[in-house]
Coordinates of C-alpha atoms in Angstrom, one line a residue:
M1 CA 12.2 10.0 -9.1
A2 CA 8.6 9.0 -8.6
T3 CA 6.4 9.1 -11.7
S4 CA 2.9 10.5 -12.1
H5 CA 0.3 9.9 -14.7
V6 CA -2.9 11.9 -15.4
T7 CA -5.9 10.9 -17.5
R8 CA -8.1 13.8 -18.6
G9 CA -11.7 13.5 -19.6
A10 CA -12.5 13.6 -23.3
A11 CA -15.3 16.1 -22.7
A12 CA -12.7 18.9 -21.9
P13 CA -9.2 17.9 -23.1
L14 CA -6.2 20.1 -22.4
L15 CA -4.9 20.7 -25.9
P16 CA -1.3 21.6 -26.7
G17 CA -0.8 25.3 -26.3
A18 CA -4.2 25.8 -24.6
G19 CA -4.5 27.2 -21.2
P20 CA -5.9 25.2 -18.2
R21 CA -9.6 25.0 -17.7
A22 CA -11.2 27.8 -15.6
P23 CA -11.4 26.8 -11.9
R24 CA -14.8 25.3 -11.0
R25 CA -17.0 27.6 -9.0
R26 CA -18.2 24.9 -6.6
Q27 CA -15.8 23.1 -4.3
A28 CA -14.2 20.2 -6.2
R29 CA -15.0 16.6 -5.1
V30 CA -11.7 14.8 -4.5
G31 CA -11.2 11.1 -3.8
L32 CA -8.2 8.8 -2.9
A33 CA -7.5 5.3 -4.2
L34 CA -4.8 3.2 -2.7
A35 CA -3.4 0.0 -4.1
G36 CA -1.7 -2.8 -2.1
G37 CA 1.9 -3.9 -1.8
G38 CA 2.3 -5.4 1.6
P39 CA 3.6 -3.6 4.7
L40 CA 6.3 -1.8 2.9
G41 CA 3.9 -0.8 0.2
A42 CA 1.8 0.8 2.9
T43 CA 5.1 2.4 4.1
W44 CA 5.7 3.9 0.7
E45 CA 2.1 5.2 0.5
I46 CA 2.5 6.8 3.9
G47 CA 5.7 8.6 3.0
A48 CA 4.2 9.8 -0.3
L49 CA 1.1 11.0 1.4
C50 CA 3.1 13.0 3.9
A51 CA 4.8 14.7 1.0
L52 CA 1.6 15.4 -0.8
G53 CA -0.1 16.6 2.3
E54 CA 2.6 19.2 2.9
A55 CA 2.7 20.3 -0.8
L56 CA -1.1 20.7 -1.0
P57 CA -2.1 22.7 2.0
G58 CA -5.6 23.2 0.7
L59 CA -6.3 19.5 0.7
D60 CA -7.1 17.7 3.9
F61 CA -6.4 14.0 3.4
T62 CA -8.7 13.2 6.3
A63 CA -11.7 15.0 4.8
L64 CA -11.8 13.8 1.2
D65 CA -15.1 12.9 -0.5
G66 CA -14.2 9.2 -0.7
Y67 CA -11.6 6.6 -0.1
V68 CA -11.1 3.2 -1.6
G69 CA -8.3 0.8 -0.5
V70 CA -7.2 -2.6 -1.6
S71 CA -5.0 -4.9 0.5
A72 CA -2.4 -2.9 2.5
G73 CA -3.8 0.3 0.9
G74 CA -7.1 -0.5 2.7
F75 CA -5.3 -0.2 6.1
V76 CA -4.1 3.3 5.1
A77 CA -7.4 4.4 3.6
A78 CA -9.3 3.3 6.7
A79 CA -7.0 5.2 9.0
L80 CA -7.2 8.4 6.9
A81 CA -11.0 8.2 6.8
N82 CA -11.0 7.8 10.6
G83 CA -9.2 11.1 10.9
M84 CA -5.6 9.9 11.2
R85 CA -3.4 12.4 9.3
P86 CA -0.4 11.0 7.2
R87 CA 2.1 12.2 9.9
Q88 CA 0.1 10.4 12.6
L89 CA 0.1 7.3 10.4
F90 CA 3.9 7.6 10.1
D91 CA 4.2 7.7 13.9
A92 CA 1.8 4.9 14.5
F93 CA 3.1 2.4 11.9
I94 CA 6.7 3.3 11.1
D95 CA 8.1 5.3 14.0
S96 CA 5.8 4.0 16.8
G97 CA 8.1 5.3 19.6
R98 CA 6.6 8.7 18.9
A99 CA 3.0 7.7 18.7
A100 CA 0.4 7.6 21.5
A101 CA 0.1 4.1 23.0
A102 CA -3.5 3.9 21.6
D103 CA -2.4 4.5 18.1
R104 CA 0.6 2.2 17.8
I105 CA 0.3 -0.4 15.0
S106 CA 3.4 -2.7 15.2
P107 CA 4.4 -4.2 11.8
L108 CA 5.2 -7.4 13.7
L109 CA 1.4 -7.9 13.8
F110 CA 1.7 -9.0 10.2
V111 CA 4.1 -11.8 10.9
R112 CA 2.4 -13.7 13.7
P113 CA 2.9 -17.4 12.8
A114 CA -0.2 -19.4 12.3
L115 CA 0.7 -22.0 14.9
A116 CA -2.7 -23.1 15.9
A117 CA -3.9 -23.6 12.4
G118 CA -0.7 -25.4 11.4
L119 CA -0.9 -27.7 14.4
G120 CA -4.5 -28.6 13.6
R121 CA -3.6 -29.5 10.0
L122 CA -0.6 -31.6 11.1
L123 CA -2.8 -33.6 13.5
S124 CA -4.8 -34.7 10.5
L125 CA -1.7 -36.0 8.7
P126 CA -1.9 -39.7 9.9
V127 CA -5.5 -40.0 8.6
L128 CA -4.7 -38.3 5.3
A129 CA -1.6 -40.5 4.9
G130 CA -3.8 -43.6 5.3
Q131 CA -6.2 -42.3 2.8
A132 CA -3.4 -41.5 0.3
A133 CA -2.0 -45.1 0.7
A134 CA -5.5 -46.5 0.1
D135 CA -5.8 -44.4 -3.1
L136 CA -2.5 -45.8 -4.4
L137 CA -2.7 -49.5 -3.3
L138 CA -6.5 -50.2 -3.3
R139 CA -8.1 -47.7 -5.7
R140 CA -5.1 -47.7 -8.1
R141 CA -5.2 -43.9 -8.3
S142 CA -2.2 -41.8 -9.5
V143 CA 0.6 -40.6 -7.3
L144 CA -0.5 -37.1 -8.1
S145 CA -3.9 -37.9 -6.5
A146 CA -2.2 -39.1 -3.3
V147 CA 0.0 -36.0 -3.1
E148 CA -3.0 -33.8 -3.5
R149 CA -4.7 -35.6 -0.6
L150 CA -1.6 -35.1 1.5
G151 CA -1.5 -31.5 0.6
R152 CA -4.6 -31.0 2.8
A153 CA -2.3 -31.3 5.8
L154 CA -0.6 -28.0 4.9
P155 CA -1.9 -24.9 6.7
A156 CA -3.9 -22.4 4.7
S157 CA -1.4 -19.7 5.6
V158 CA 2.0 -18.9 7.0
F159 CA 0.8 -16.0 9.2
D160 CA -2.2 -15.3 11.4
N161 CA -4.0 -12.1 10.9
R162 CA -6.2 -12.1 14.0
A163 CA -3.9 -10.0 16.1
F164 CA -3.7 -7.4 13.4
E165 CA -7.5 -7.3 13.1
A166 CA -7.8 -6.9 16.9
R167 CA -5.3 -4.1 17.0
M168 CA -7.0 -2.2 14.2
H169 CA -10.3 -2.6 16.1
K170 CA -8.8 -0.9 19.2
V171 CA -7.3 1.9 17.1
F172 CA -10.6 2.6 15.3
E173 CA -12.5 2.4 18.6
A174 CA -10.4 5.3 20.1
P175 CA -12.3 8.5 21.0
G176 CA -13.3 10.4 17.8
R177 CA -13.0 7.4 15.6
T178 CA -15.2 4.5 14.7
D179 CA -15.1 0.9 13.5
D180 CA -18.4 1.2 11.8
F181 CA -18.6 2.3 8.1
R182 CA -22.0 3.8 8.7
R183 CA -20.8 6.3 11.3
L184 CA -18.0 7.7 9.1
G185 CA -18.4 11.2 7.7
H186 CA -16.8 10.1 4.4
R187 CA -17.3 7.3 1.9
L188 CA -14.9 4.4 2.6
V189 CA -14.7 1.3 0.5
L190 CA -12.4 -1.6 1.3
V191 CA -12.4 -4.3 -1.5
A192 CA -11.8 -8.0 -0.8
T193 CA -12.4 -11.0 -3.0
D194 CA -14.9 -13.8 -2.3
L195 CA -12.7 -16.9 -2.4
D196 CA -15.4 -19.3 -3.5
S197 CA -17.0 -17.1 -6.2
G198 CA -14.1 -14.9 -7.2
E199 CA -16.3 -11.9 -7.1
A200 CA -15.3 -8.5 -5.6
A201 CA -16.7 -7.6 -2.2
P202 CA -16.9 -3.8 -1.7
F203 CA -17.1 -3.5 2.0
G204 CA -18.5 -0.1 3.0
M205 CA -20.9 0.2 0.1
P206 CA -24.7 -0.1 0.8
G207 CA -25.4 -3.7 1.7
W208 CA -21.7 -4.3 2.7
D209 CA -21.4 -1.6 5.4
H210 CA -22.5 -3.7 8.4
V211 CA -19.1 -5.4 8.6
P212 CA -16.6 -3.8 11.1
I213 CA -14.0 -1.7 9.3
S214 CA -11.2 -3.6 11.1
R215 CA -12.5 -6.9 9.8
A216 CA -12.9 -5.6 6.3
V217 CA -9.3 -4.3 6.4
A218 CA -8.1 -7.8 7.4
A219 CA -10.1 -9.4 4.6
S220 CA -8.9 -7.0 2.0
A221 CA -5.2 -7.7 3.0
A222 CA -5.6 -11.5 3.3
L223 CA -3.1 -12.5 0.6
P224 CA -3.6 -16.2 -0.1
G225 CA -0.8 -18.3 1.2
L226 CA 0.5 -15.7 3.6
F227 CA -2.7 -15.0 5.5
P228 CA -5.8 -17.1 6.1
P229 CA -9.1 -16.1 4.5
V230 CA -11.4 -14.0 6.7
T231 CA -14.8 -15.4 7.3
I232 CA -17.7 -12.9 7.1
G233 CA -21.3 -14.1 7.0
G234 CA -20.3 -17.6 6.3
R235 CA -18.2 -16.6 3.3
S236 CA -14.4 -16.6 2.9
Y237 CA -12.7 -13.5 1.8
V238 CA -9.1 -12.8 0.6
D239 CA -7.0 -10.0 -0.9
G240 CA -9.0 -7.6 -3.1
A241 CA -6.0 -7.3 -5.5
L242 CA -6.9 -10.7 -7.0
K243 CA -9.6 -8.9 -9.0
K244 CA -8.3 -5.4 -9.7
T245 CA -5.3 -3.2 -8.7
L246 CA -7.3 -0.1 -7.6
H247 CA -11.0 -0.7 -7.8
A248 CA -11.4 3.0 -8.4
S249 CA -14.7 2.7 -10.1
V250 CA -16.6 2.5 -6.8
L251 CA -15.5 6.1 -6.1
L252 CA -15.7 7.4 -9.7
D253 CA -19.4 6.3 -9.9
Q254 CA -20.0 8.9 -7.1
G255 CA -19.2 11.8 -9.4
L256 CA -15.7 12.9 -8.4
D257 CA -13.9 15.8 -10.0
L258 CA -10.4 14.6 -9.1
L259 CA -9.1 11.2 -8.0
L260 CA -5.6 10.8 -6.6
C261 CA -4.2 7.3 -6.9
L262 CA -1.2 5.7 -5.3
N263 CA 0.3 2.4 -6.4
P264 CA 3.5 1.3 -4.7
L265 CA 4.2 -1.8 -6.9
V266 CA 5.8 -1.2 -10.3
P267 CA 8.0 -3.5 -12.4
F268 CA 11.7 -2.7 -12.3
D269 CA 13.4 -1.5 -15.5
A270 CA 16.9 -3.0 -15.3
T271 CA 17.8 -1.8 -18.8
H272 CA 18.7 1.6 -17.4
A273 CA 21.3 0.2 -14.9
Q274 CA 24.7 1.9 -15.1
R275 CA 28.1 0.4 -15.1
H276 CA 28.6 0.9 -11.4
R277 CA 27.8 -2.1 -9.3
V278 CA 26.6 -0.1 -6.3
M279 CA 24.4 3.0 -6.2
A280 CA 25.1 6.1 -4.2
D281 CA 22.7 5.0 -1.5
G282 CA 24.4 1.6 -1.2
A283 CA 21.8 -0.4 -3.0
P284 CA 23.3 -2.8 -5.6
R285 CA 22.7 -2.3 -9.3
I286 CA 20.6 -4.9 -11.1
H287 CA 21.7 -5.5 -14.7
R288 CA 19.5 -8.5 -15.4
I289 CA 16.5 -9.7 -13.3
V290 CA 17.5 -13.3 -13.8
E291 CA 20.7 -12.8 -11.9
G292 CA 18.7 -12.3 -8.7
G293 CA 17.3 -15.8 -8.9
L294 CA 13.8 -17.0 -8.3
P295 CA 12.7 -14.3 -5.7
L296 CA 13.4 -11.4 -8.1
V297 CA 11.9 -13.2 -11.1
L298 CA 8.7 -13.9 -9.2
S299 CA 8.6 -10.3 -7.8
Q300 CA 9.1 -8.9 -11.3
T301 CA 6.4 -11.2 -12.7
F302 CA 3.9 -10.2 -10.0
R303 CA 4.6 -6.5 -10.3
S304 CA 4.3 -6.7 -14.1
L305 CA 0.9 -8.4 -13.9
I306 CA -0.4 -5.9 -11.3
H307 CA 0.9 -2.9 -13.2
S308 CA -0.5 -4.0 -16.6
R309 CA -3.9 -4.4 -15.0
L310 CA -3.6 -0.9 -13.5
E311 CA -2.7 0.6 -16.9
L312 CA -5.7 -1.1 -18.5
G313 CA -7.9 0.1 -15.7
L314 CA -6.9 3.7 -16.1
K315 CA -7.7 3.6 -19.8
G316 CA -11.1 2.2 -19.0
Y317 CA -11.7 4.9 -16.3
E318 CA -10.9 7.6 -18.9
R319 CA -13.6 6.2 -21.2
S320 CA -16.2 5.5 -18.6
H321 CA -15.7 8.6 -16.5
P322 CA -14.7 11.4 -18.8
G323 CA -15.6 14.1 -16.3
T324 CA -13.0 13.1 -13.7
D325 CA -9.3 13.8 -13.7
I326 CA -7.2 11.0 -12.4
E327 CA -3.7 11.5 -11.1
L328 CA -1.5 8.5 -10.4
F329 CA 1.6 8.5 -8.2
E330 CA 4.0 5.6 -8.0
P331 CA 7.7 4.8 -7.7
D332 CA 10.1 5.3 -10.5
Q333 CA 10.5 2.0 -12.4
R334 CA 14.2 2.7 -12.5
D335 CA 14.5 2.9 -8.7
P336 CA 16.0 -0.4 -7.3
Q337 CA 15.4 0.6 -3.7
M338 CA 11.7 -0.1 -4.0
F339 CA 12.3 -3.3 -6.0
L340 CA 14.9 -4.7 -3.7
A341 CA 13.1 -4.0 -0.5
N342 CA 11.9 -7.1 1.2
I343 CA 8.1 -6.8 1.6
F344 CA 8.4 -8.2 5.2
S345 CA 11.7 -6.6 6.2
Y346 CA 10.7 -4.0 8.7
S347 CA 14.2 -2.7 9.5
Q348 CA 13.9 -0.8 6.2
R349 CA 10.6 0.9 6.8
R350 CA 11.9 4.2 8.2
A351 CA 14.5 4.6 5.4
L352 CA 11.9 3.6 2.8
A353 CA 9.3 6.1 4.1
E354 CA 12.0 8.9 3.9
H355 CA 12.8 7.7 0.4
A356 CA 9.2 7.8 -0.7
Y357 CA 8.8 11.2 0.9
Q358 CA 11.8 12.8 -0.8
K359 CA 11.2 11.1 -4.2
T360 CA 7.6 12.4 -4.2
R361 CA 8.8 15.9 -3.4
A362 CA 11.3 15.7 -6.2
D363 CA 8.6 14.5 -8.6
L364 CA 6.3 17.4 -7.6
R365 CA 9.1 19.9 -8.2
S366 CA 10.0 18.4 -11.6
R367 CA 6.3 18.7 -12.8
R368 CA 5.5 21.9 -10.9
S369 CA 4.2 24.1 -13.8
T370 CA 2.1 21.4 -15.5
L371 CA 0.7 20.0 -12.3
A372 CA -0.1 23.4 -10.8
A373 CA -2.2 24.2 -13.9
R374 CA -4.1 21.0 -13.6
L375 CA -4.7 21.4 -9.8
A376 CA -5.9 24.9 -10.3
T377 CA -8.9 23.6 -12.2
H378 CA -9.9 22.0 -8.8
G379 CA -9.1 25.0 -6.6
L380 CA -5.8 23.5 -5.4
A381 CA -2.3 25.0 -5.4
L382 CA 1.2 23.7 -4.7
D383 CA 3.1 25.3 -1.8
D384 CA 6.3 26.4 -3.5
A385 CA 8.0 27.3 -0.3
V386 CA 7.5 23.8 1.1
L387 CA 8.6 22.1 -2.1
D388 CA 11.8 24.2 -2.3
D389 CA 12.8 23.8 1.3
P390 CA 15.9 21.4 1.2
R391 CA 15.8 20.9 5.0
R392 CA 12.5 19.1 5.1
R393 CA 12.7 15.5 6.3
L394 CA 10.1 12.9 7.3
V395 CA 12.3 10.9 9.6
S396 CA 13.6 12.9 12.5
R397 CA 17.4 12.9 13.0
R398 CA 16.8 12.4 16.7
P399 CA 16.0 8.9 17.8
P400 CA 12.6 8.5 19.5
A401 CA 12.4 8.4 23.3
P402 CA 12.9 4.8 24.3
Q403 CA 9.9 3.0 25.8
R404 CA 12.0 0.4 27.5
A405 CA 15.6 0.3 28.6
L406 CA 16.5 -2.7 26.5
A407 CA 15.1 -1.0 23.4
R408 CA 17.5 2.0 23.6
P409 CA 20.6 0.4 22.0
M410 CA 18.7 -1.1 19.0
T411 CA 16.6 2.1 18.5
R412 CA 19.7 4.3 18.4
L413 CA 21.6 1.9 16.1
E414 CA 18.7 1.9 13.7
E415 CA 18.5 5.7 13.7
V416 CA 22.2 6.1 13.1
L417 CA 22.2 3.6 10.2
D418 CA 19.3 5.4 8.6
D419 CA 21.0 8.8 8.9
L420 CA 24.2 7.4 7.5
E421 CA 22.5 5.9 4.5
L422 CA 20.6 9.1 3.7
A423 CA 23.7 11.3 4.3
L424 CA 25.7 9.2 1.9
A425 CA 23.0 9.5 -0.8
Q426 CA 22.7 13.2 -0.3
A427 CA 26.4 13.8 -0.4
A428 CA 26.7 11.7 -3.6

């Protein structure tokens, strides 16, 4: 099940055997921090937010006191700050057949090949090859130097993020929304990294709020190698996760009482694998990461680095902001479904959103008494009837109404496969 972590301020610790702190008289200031994780990381966050939104009816996730997003989490944070509820985000990004045409955000926007940029680099190959030959034959430089020069013919990215940015601009320019940080009713910070200096760029903060929200989203999610850097004011910006996992301090400095954090990327704990080769939901067991080859080894390495930085950051926040409670939600490290999911495999997005939704609900049930006491100090309460309702689902059992005749067979097949997978897991 999903795990949750809380850090409590040293000024008012909850001692063993002691009761919860008395509820604050004023309305608690609540913020939300979302980490990255690619499109499927955003899918997990949307599923988890749908579960949290239902379980906490007193908390409006579109009217919090502050939002900070990094990479894919920036896209989710920007949509929430613009008034899109978690269920609307689910319809827009995951089950787009149910969303209004103006809200649809196709995941295929993330995988537009960078053809123009690649072609431009290839056209420079003859010149670069001549320069490399001159380095070797005339200047007596090393082979490595020649290879480095030829490497300039490689494109800066695999995918093009311009279509994604343009679509986000249209979504945020819809009636009742805005693509301008300064016109939002809530603090929104989208963190990117200056490629040339390595410094964090907190778009949305004073001095950084003149940039369109859609452009800041694209910059914060521009993972080097996959997406090209985004040029803003003559500077090149890339994924904000290069500096920190959450960048929560930009909100904590505003004096929050409670900060909810979601992190979709955790290292997988293969030491808890059972003897069965296949899980109840059909996912294969992983006994040793190395058996999965280079992709799983690299994934585990990246996740471990990201998570270790997150743990260090949380300890630092506890010391620097003792008056704020921090609650972290993330997948269970023993859950292979999140670890094996291909970051750019969109056929899994509906099943993964349902998985995140149900696992988050199970986590809330398992920690009900402890979490309820903590939330009560901020005037919040869990809805027991919602949490105990076994019929609740995020993904509808009915396939969405087809938008095109040719889409009907594939849409229905995807829905049937999703239902079959979930039914097998529940039966087991």
